[in-house]
XYZ file of C-alpha atoms in Angstrom:
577
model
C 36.859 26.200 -48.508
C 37.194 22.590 -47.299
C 36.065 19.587 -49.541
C 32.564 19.354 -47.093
C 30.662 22.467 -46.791
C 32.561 25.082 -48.435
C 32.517 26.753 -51.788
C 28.996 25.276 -52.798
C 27.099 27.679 -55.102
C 24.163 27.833 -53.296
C 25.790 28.674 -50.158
C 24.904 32.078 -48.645
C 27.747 33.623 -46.381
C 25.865 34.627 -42.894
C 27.297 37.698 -42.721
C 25.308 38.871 -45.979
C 22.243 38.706 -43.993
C 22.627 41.171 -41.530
C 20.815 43.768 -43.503
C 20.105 47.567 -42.735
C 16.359 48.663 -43.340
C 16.826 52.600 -44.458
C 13.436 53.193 -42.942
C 13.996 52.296 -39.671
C 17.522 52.490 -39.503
C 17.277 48.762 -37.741
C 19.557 45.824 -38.908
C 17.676 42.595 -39.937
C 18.837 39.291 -39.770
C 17.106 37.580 -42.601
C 17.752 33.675 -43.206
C 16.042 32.169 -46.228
C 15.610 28.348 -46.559
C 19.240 27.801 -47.248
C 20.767 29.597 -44.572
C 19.208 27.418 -41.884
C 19.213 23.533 -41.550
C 16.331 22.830 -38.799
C 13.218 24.201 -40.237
C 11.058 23.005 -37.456
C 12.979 25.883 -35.450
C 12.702 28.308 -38.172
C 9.979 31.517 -37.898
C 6.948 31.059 -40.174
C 6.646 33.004 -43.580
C 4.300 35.388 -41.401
C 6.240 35.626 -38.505
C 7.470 39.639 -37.792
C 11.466 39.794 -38.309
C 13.646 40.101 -35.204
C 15.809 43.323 -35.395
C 18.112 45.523 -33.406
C 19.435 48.789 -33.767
C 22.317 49.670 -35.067
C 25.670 49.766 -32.761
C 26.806 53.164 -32.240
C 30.180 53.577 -32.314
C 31.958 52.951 -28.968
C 33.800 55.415 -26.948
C 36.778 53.254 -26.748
C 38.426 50.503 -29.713
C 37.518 48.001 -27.225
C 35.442 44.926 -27.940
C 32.222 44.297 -25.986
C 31.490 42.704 -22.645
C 30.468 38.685 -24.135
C 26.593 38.242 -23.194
C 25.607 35.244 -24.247
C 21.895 34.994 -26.114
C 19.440 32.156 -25.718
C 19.588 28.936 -24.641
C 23.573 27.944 -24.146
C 24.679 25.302 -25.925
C 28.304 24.297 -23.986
C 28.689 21.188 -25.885
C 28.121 21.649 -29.366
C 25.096 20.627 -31.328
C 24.485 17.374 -31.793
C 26.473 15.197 -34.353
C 29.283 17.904 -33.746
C 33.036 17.172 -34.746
C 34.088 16.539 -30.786
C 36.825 14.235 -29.268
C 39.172 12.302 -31.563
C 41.565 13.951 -33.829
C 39.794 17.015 -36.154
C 38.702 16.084 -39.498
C 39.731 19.467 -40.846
C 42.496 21.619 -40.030
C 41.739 25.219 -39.991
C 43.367 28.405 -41.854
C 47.137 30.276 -40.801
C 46.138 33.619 -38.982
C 45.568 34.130 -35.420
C 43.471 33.379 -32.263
C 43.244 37.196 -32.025
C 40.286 37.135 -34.469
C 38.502 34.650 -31.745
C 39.309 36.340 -28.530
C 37.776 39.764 -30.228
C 34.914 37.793 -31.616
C 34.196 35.864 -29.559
C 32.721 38.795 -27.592
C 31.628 40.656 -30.254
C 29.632 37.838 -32.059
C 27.472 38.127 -28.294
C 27.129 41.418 -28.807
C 25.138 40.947 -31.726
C 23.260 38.421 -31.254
C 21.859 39.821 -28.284
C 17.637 39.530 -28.985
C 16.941 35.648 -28.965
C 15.455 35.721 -31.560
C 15.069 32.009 -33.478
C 17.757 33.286 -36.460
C 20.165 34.132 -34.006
C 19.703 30.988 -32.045
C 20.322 29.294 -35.214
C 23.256 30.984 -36.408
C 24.702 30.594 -32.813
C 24.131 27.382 -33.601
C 25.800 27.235 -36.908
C 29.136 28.605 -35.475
C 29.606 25.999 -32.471
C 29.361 23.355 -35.861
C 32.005 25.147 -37.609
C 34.447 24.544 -34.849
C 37.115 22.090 -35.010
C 37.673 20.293 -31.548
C 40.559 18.441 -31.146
C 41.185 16.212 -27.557
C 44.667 16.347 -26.880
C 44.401 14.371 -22.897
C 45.982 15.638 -20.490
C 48.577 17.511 -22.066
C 46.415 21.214 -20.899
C 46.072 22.545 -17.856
C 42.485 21.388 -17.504
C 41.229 24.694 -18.348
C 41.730 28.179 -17.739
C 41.086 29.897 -14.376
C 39.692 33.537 -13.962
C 42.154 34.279 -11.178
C 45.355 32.749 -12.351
C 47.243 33.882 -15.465
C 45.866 32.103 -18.962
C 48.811 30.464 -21.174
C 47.207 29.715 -24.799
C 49.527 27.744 -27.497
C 48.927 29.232 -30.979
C 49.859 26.825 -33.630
C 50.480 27.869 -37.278
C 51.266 25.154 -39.090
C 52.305 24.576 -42.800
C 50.376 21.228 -43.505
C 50.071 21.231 -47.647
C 46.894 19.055 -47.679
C 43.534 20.454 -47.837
C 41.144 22.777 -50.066
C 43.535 26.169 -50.337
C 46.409 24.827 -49.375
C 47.031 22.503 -52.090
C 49.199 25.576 -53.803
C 52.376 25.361 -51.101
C 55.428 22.916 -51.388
C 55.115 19.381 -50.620
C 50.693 18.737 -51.118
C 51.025 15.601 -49.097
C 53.050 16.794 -46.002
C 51.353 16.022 -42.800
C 52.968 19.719 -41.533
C 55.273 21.161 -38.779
C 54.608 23.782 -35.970
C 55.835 26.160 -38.518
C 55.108 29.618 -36.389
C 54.403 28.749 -33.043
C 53.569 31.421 -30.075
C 53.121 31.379 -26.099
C 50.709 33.962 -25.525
C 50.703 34.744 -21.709
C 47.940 37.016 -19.951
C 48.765 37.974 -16.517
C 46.550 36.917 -13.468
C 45.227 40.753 -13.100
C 44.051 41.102 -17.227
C 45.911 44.516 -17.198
C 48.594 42.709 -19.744
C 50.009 39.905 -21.819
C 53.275 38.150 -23.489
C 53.349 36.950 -26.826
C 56.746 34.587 -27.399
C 57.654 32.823 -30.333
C 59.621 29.978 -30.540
C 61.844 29.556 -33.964
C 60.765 26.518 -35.203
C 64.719 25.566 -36.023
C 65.342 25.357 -32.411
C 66.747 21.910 -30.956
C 64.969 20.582 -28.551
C 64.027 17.823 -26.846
C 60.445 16.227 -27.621
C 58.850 14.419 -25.099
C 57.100 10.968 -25.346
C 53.252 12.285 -26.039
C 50.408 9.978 -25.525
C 47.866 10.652 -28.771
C 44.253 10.431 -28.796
C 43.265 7.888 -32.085
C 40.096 8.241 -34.148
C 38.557 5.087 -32.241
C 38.879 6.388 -29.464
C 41.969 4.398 -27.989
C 45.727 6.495 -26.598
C 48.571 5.578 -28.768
C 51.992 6.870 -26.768
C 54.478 8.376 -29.159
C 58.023 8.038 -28.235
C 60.203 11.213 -27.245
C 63.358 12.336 -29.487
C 66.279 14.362 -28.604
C 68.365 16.817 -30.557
C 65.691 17.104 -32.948
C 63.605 20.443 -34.404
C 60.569 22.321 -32.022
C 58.695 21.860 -35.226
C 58.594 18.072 -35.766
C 56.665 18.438 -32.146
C 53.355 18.359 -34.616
C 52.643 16.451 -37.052
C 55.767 14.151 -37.590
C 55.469 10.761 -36.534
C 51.402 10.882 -35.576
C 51.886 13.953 -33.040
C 49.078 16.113 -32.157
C 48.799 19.258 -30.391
C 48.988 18.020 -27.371
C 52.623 17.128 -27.863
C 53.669 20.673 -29.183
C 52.433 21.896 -25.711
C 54.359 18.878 -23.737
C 57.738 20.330 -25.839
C 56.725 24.050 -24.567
C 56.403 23.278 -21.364
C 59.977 21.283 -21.458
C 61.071 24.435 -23.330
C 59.919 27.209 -20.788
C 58.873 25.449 -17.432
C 55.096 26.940 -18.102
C 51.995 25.081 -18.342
C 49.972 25.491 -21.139
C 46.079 25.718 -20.528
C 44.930 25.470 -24.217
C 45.759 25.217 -27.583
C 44.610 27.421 -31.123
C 45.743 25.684 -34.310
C 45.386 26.864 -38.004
C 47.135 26.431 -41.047
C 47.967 28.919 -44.761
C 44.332 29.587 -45.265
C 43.461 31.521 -42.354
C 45.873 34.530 -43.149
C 44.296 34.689 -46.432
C 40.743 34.676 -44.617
C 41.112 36.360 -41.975
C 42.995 39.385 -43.752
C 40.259 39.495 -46.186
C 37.568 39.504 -43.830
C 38.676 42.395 -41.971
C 38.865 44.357 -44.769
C 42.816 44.168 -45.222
C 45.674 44.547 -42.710
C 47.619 47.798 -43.044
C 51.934 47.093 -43.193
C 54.708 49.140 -43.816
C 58.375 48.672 -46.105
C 61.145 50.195 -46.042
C 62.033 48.886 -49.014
C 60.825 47.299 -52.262
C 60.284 43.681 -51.969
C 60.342 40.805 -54.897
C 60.529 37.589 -53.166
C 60.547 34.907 -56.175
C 59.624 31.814 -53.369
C 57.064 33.675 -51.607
C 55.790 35.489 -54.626
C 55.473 38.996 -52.518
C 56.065 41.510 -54.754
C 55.673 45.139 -52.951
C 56.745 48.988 -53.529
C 58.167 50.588 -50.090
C 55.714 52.064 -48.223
C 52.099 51.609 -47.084
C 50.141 48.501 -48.266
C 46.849 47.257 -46.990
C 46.833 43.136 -47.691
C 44.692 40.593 -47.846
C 44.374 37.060 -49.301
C 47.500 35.244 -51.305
C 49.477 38.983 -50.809
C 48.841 38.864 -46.804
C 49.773 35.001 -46.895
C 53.439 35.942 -48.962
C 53.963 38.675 -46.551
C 54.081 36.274 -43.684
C 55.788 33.575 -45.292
C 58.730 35.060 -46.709
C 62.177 34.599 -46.056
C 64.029 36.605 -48.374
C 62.426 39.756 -48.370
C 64.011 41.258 -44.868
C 66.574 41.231 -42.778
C 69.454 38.571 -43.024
C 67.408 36.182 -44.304
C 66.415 33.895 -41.556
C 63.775 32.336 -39.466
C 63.925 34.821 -36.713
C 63.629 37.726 -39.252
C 60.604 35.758 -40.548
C 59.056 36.039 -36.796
C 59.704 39.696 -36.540
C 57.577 40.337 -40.175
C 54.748 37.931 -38.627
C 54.831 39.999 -35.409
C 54.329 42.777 -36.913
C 51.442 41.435 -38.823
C 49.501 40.291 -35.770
C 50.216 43.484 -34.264
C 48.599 45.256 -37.010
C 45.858 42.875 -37.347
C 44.640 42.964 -33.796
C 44.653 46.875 -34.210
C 42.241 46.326 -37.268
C 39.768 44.117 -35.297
C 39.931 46.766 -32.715
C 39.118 49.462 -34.582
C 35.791 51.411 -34.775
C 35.209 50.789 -38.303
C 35.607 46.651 -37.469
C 33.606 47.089 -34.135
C 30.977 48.908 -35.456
C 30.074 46.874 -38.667
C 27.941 43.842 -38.137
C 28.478 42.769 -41.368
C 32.448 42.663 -40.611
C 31.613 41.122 -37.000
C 29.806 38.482 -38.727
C 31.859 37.725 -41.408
C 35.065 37.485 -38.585
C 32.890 35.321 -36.367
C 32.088 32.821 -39.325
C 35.983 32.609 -40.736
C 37.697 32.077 -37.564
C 35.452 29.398 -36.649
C 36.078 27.679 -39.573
C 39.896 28.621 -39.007
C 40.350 27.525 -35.806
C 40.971 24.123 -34.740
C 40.914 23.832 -30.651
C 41.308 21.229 -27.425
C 37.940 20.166 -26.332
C 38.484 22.713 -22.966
C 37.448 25.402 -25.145
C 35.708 23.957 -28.003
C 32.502 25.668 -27.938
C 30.796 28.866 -28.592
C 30.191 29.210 -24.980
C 33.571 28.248 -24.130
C 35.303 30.681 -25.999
C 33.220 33.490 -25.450
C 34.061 32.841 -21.788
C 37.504 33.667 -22.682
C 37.030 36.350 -24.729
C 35.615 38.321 -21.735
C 38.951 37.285 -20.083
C 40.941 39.203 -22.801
C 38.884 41.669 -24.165
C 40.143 44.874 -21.834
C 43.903 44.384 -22.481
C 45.063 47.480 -23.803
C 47.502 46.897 -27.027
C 50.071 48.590 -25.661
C 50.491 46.470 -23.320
C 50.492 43.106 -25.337
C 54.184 42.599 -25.925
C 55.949 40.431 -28.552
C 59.001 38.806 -28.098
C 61.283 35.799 -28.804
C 62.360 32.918 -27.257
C 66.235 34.409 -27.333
C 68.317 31.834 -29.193
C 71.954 31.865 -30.841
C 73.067 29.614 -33.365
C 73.700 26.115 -33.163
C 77.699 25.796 -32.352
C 77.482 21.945 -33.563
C 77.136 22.741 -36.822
C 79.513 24.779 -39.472
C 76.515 25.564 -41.648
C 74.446 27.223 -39.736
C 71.285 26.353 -40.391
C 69.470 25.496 -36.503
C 69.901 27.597 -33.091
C 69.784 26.543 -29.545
C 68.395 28.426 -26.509
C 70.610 31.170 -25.241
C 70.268 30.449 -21.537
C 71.890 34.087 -20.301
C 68.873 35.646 -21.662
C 66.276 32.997 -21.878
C 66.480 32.142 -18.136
C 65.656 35.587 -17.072
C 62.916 36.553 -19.256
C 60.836 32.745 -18.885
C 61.466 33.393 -15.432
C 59.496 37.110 -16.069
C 56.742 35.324 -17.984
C 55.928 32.574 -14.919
C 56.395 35.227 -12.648
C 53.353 37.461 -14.261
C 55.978 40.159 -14.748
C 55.158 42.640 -17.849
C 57.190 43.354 -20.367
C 55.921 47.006 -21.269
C 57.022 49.906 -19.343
C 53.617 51.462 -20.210
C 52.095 48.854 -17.807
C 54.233 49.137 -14.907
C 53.206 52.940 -14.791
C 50.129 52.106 -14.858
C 50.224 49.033 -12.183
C 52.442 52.015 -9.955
C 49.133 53.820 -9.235
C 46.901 50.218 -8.864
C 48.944 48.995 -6.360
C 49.580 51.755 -3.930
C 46.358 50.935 -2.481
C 47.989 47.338 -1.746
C 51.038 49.211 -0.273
C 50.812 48.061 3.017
C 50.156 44.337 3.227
C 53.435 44.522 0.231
C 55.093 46.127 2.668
C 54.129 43.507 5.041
C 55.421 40.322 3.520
C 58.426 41.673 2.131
C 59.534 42.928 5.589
C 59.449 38.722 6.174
C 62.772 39.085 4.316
C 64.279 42.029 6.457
C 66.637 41.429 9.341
C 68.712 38.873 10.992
C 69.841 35.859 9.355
C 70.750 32.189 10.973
C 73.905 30.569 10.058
C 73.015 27.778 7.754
C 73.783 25.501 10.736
C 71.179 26.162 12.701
C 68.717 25.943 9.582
C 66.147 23.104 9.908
C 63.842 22.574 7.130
C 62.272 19.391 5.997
C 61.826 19.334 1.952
C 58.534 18.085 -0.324
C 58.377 18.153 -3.777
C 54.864 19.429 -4.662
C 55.186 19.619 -8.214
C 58.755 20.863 -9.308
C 60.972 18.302 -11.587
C 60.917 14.712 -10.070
C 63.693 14.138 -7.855
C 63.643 18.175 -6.910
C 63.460 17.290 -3.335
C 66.348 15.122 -3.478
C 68.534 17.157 -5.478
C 67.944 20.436 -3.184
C 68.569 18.665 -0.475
C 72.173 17.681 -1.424
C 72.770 21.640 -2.989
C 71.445 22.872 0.692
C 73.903 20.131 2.363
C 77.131 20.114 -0.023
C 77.013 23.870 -0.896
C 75.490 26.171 1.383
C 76.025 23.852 5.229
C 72.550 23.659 5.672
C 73.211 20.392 7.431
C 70.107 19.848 9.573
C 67.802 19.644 6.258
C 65.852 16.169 5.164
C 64.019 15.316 2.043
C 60.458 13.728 2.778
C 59.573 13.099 -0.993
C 56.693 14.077 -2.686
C 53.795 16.623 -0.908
C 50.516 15.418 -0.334
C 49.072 17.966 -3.405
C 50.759 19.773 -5.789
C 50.854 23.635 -5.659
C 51.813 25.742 -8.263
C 54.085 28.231 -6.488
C 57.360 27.372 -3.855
C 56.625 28.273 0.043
C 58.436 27.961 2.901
C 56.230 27.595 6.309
C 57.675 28.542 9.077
C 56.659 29.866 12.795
C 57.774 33.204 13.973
C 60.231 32.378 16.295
C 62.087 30.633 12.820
C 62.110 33.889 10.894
C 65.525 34.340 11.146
C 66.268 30.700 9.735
C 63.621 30.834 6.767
C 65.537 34.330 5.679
C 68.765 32.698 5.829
C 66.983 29.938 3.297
C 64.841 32.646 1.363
C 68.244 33.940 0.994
C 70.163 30.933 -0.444
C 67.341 29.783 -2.384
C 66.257 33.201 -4.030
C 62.556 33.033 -2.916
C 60.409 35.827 -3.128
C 58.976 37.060 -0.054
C 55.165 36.002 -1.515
C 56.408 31.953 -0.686
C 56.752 32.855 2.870
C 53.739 32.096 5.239
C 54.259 32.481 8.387
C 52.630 30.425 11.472
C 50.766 32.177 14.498
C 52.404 30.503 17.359
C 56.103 29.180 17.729
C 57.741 26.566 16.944
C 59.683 24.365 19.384
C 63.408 24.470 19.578
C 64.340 21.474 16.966
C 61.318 21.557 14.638
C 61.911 22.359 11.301
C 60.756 24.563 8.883
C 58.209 23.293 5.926
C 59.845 23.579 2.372
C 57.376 22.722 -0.496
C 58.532 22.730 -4.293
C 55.951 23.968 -6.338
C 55.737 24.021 -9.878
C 57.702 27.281 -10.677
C 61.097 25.255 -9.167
C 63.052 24.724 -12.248
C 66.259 23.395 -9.929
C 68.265 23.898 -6.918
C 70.375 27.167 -7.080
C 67.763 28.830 -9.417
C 66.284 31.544 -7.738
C 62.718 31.980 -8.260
C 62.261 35.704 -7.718
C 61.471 36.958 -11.458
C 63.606 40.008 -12.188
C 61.253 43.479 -12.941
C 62.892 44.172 -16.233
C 64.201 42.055 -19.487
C 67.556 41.240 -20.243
C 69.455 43.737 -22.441
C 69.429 43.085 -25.852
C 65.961 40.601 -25.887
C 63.818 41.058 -29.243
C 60.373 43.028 -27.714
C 57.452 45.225 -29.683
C 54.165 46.257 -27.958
C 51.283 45.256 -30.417
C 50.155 49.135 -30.374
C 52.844 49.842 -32.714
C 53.070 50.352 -36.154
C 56.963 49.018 -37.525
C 57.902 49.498 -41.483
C 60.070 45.765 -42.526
C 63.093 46.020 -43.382
């Protein structure tokens, strides 16, 4: 309930109106005077009711294909909360409940009818938007993997949260997680970040309320959570630190805060977990027999909160318990019970629209129904969770902050911008997919089979088309001082950026660009090769795209995880312990 709309006495929930007639077997939308706020739109008293029938139950836990009813409304209705920084921050739980329904909501509002027009309406109000610059992508792309931020912060202020520590703290990015859908649909990451890792934050410019950019100053050596909230940061500058964090570009952001858990959980009827062990958590207040539990509300909220229930204790313990709650929450709003219910659809659609604070490239209705259809085939088993891999901080003696374990981290970020999935289950599946593509795989790679030039006789000019600035530069003296590749030159920046490395070369250079491939651990995909030949001194073409992290990184993801890396597919039910 926030202090403006919410928790009025005369305020009827939408999803209560979704009524079944037991003569016809039809459900009615029925909106009295209170339940819309434009009665010049509104049916006369004699007008028929709009109805539809009843869903049957799908074949498959799968949400619905998004179709969109009536007239679209993209930006909002008018007097909207857009641009600027939010006036309310929305609830703790998770963008799941959006991406499922977001194309579920469609579903039922399919009919046109005036109510539903209305109440389409009513949701694209509820929205929080939030314009963070340029610190997104610009938007996500139907043919090109989709990186969303979601943002659970711990901010104390606000109607519900007034209950948790410190009432006046502006809030951290207190669970924060990469989720990362491949370019194909077939699968996706989900990576947390500990919120006690040291990082570096970088300067961030802010949108202000009036409209002006105020540029916050980066820090080093400080926590990923003081990326939000601390000193005036927005959103926006928790996706800068990511991005300095994991070398991927983030396309959006989903934000919420304590009360969505508590929501959420309640709207969809509970989430089912599992202990191995009885729990009394004094700080958290969860209080739980082992065994089966279905939560919702302030229990739901504990369970993700606490600290001292499992494990050793710590943060990263705290990440697996929330994992496993998402897990088993997206398998709720999956379910036939949950996609068969309009009055559950309804009541998700209206709660995580008031939970959910976004950037403006998805802050509509529209918008985010658009990527719901995006998202809404991935099978669970193939969503995989995992964590940033981190060991402890060897500055300190009390350990109490970690640092990124590069032996592992390096190899599985390098998975994750390579659209490489984590679940065996998937690559099975892909096996069969991409026979068909055999050949033309066959193809490139045989780009990197045979004879190699000395590094000698290697020519290749260099362009930096989007990697770190000074990548050109710095490759350049690797190629020169450590692999003789003495006939190289660095011509600066590229006249566009591109998101992936290639190498351009004519045929009769193949041997020299697999000597470079070689060195430079490029995957036969950034080879393109010319038509005709090249003369006898011209050099190769060597762009930098944006998955160079640095000279003498190879860019070829590996196929499968490094041993010992935290992982658990979201189809899986996992008792705490």
């Amino acid at each position: 309930m926030d202090a403006q709309s919410r928790g009025r006495a005369d305020e009827i929930d939408p999803a209560d109106q979704w009524v079944l007639n037991p003569r016809t077997g039809n459900y009615e939308l029925r909106l009295d005077s209170s339940a819309a706020q434009q009665p010049q739109q509104r049916p006369s008293v004699g007008t028929p009711r709009r109805t539809r029938k009843a869903p049957a139950a799908p074949e498959a836990p799968e949400a619905p294909s998004p179709v969109v009813p009536g007239p679209r409304r993209g930006d909002g209705p008018p007097g909207g909360r857009r641009g600027g920084r939010s006036r309310r921050i929305g609830g703790g739980g998770r963008k799941k409940a959006l991406m499922i329904t977001g194309g579920t909501l469609a579903f039922l509002l399919v009919g046109g009818s005036v109510a539903a027009y209305l109440y389409y309406d009513h949701l694209n109000g509820n929205l929080n938007v939030t314009d963070i610059g340029n610190a997104g992508s610009g938007g996500f792309k139907k043919d090109q993997p989709i990186n969303i931020l979601v943002i659970g912060t711990d901010k104390r202020s606000g109607a519900g949260n007034e209950g948790y520590g410190d009432k006046d703290s502006v809030g951290h990015a207190d669970t924060t997680i990469l989720f990362h859908v491949s370019k194909d649909r077939s699968n996706a990451t989900a990576l947390s970040i500990p919120r006690d890792l040291i990082t570096a934050v970088p300067e961030c410019p802010t949108k202000q309320p009036d409209g002006s950019t105020k540029n916050i100053p980066g820090e080093k050596g400080t926590r990923f959570n003081t990326s939000l909230g601390q000193a005036g940061r927005d959103p926006g500058c928790t996706m800068r630190t990511v991005k300095e964090i994991t070398g991927i570009q983030v396309d959006h952001f989903m934000m919420v805060d304590f009360n969505a858990v508590k929501n959420l959980s309640t709207a969809v009827g509970g989430v089912p977990v599992c202990l191995e062990k009885d729990v009394n958590d004094k700080d958290s207040k969860l209080k739980l027999s082992a065994g089966e539990h279905r939560l919702s509300g302030e229990d739901a909220l504990a369970f993700v909160r606490t600290r001292h229930a499992f494990g050793n204790q710590s943060d990263l313990d705290r990440i697996k318990t929330q994992q496993q709650f998402l897990g088993s929450m997206m398998r709720e709003m999956k379910s036939k019970e949950t996609l068969t219910s309009p009055k559950k659809f309804l009541s998700l659609a209206e709660v995580a629209t008031k939970s959910l604070t976004v950037d403006s490239g998805i802050g509509s209705i529209d918008k985010l129904t658009d990527l719901a259809g995006e998202l809404k085939d991935i099978n669970l088993k193939n969503i995989s969770f995992t964590t940033l891999p981190v060991i402890d901080n060897p500055a300190e003696k009390v350990k109490a902050t970690v640092v990124v374990n590069q032996a592992q981290a390096d190899p599985l970020l390098q998975m994750i911008r390579g659209d490489v999935s984590l679940t065996e289950v998937e690559k099975k599946e892909k096996a069969a997919k991409e026979s068909a593509e055999a050949e033309d795989k066959a193809k490139q790679d045989a780009l990197l089979q045979g004879e190699k030039a000395p590094a000698g006789d290697v020519r290749v000019d260099i362009f930096n088309g989007g990697g770190p600035a000074g990548s050109a530069s710095t490759t350049l003296n690797w190629l020169q001082n450590s692999k003789g590749v003495n006939k190289a030159s660095n011509l600066g920046n590229a006249p566009a950026k591109i998101d992936a490395t290639q190498l351009e070369f004519a045929p009769n250079q193949a041997a020299q660009a697999r000597a470079l491939a070689d060195m430079m651990g490029l995957p036969a995909t950034a080879l393109k090769v010319a038509a005709a030949d090249a003369g006898p001194k011209t050099p190769m073409k060597l762009t930098l795209g944006a998955d160079f992290k640095g000279a003498g990184i190879a860019l070829t993801a590996p196929q499968e995880a490094p041993e010992g890396v935290q992982r658990v597919e979201a189809d899986k039910a996992i008792c705490a312990k």
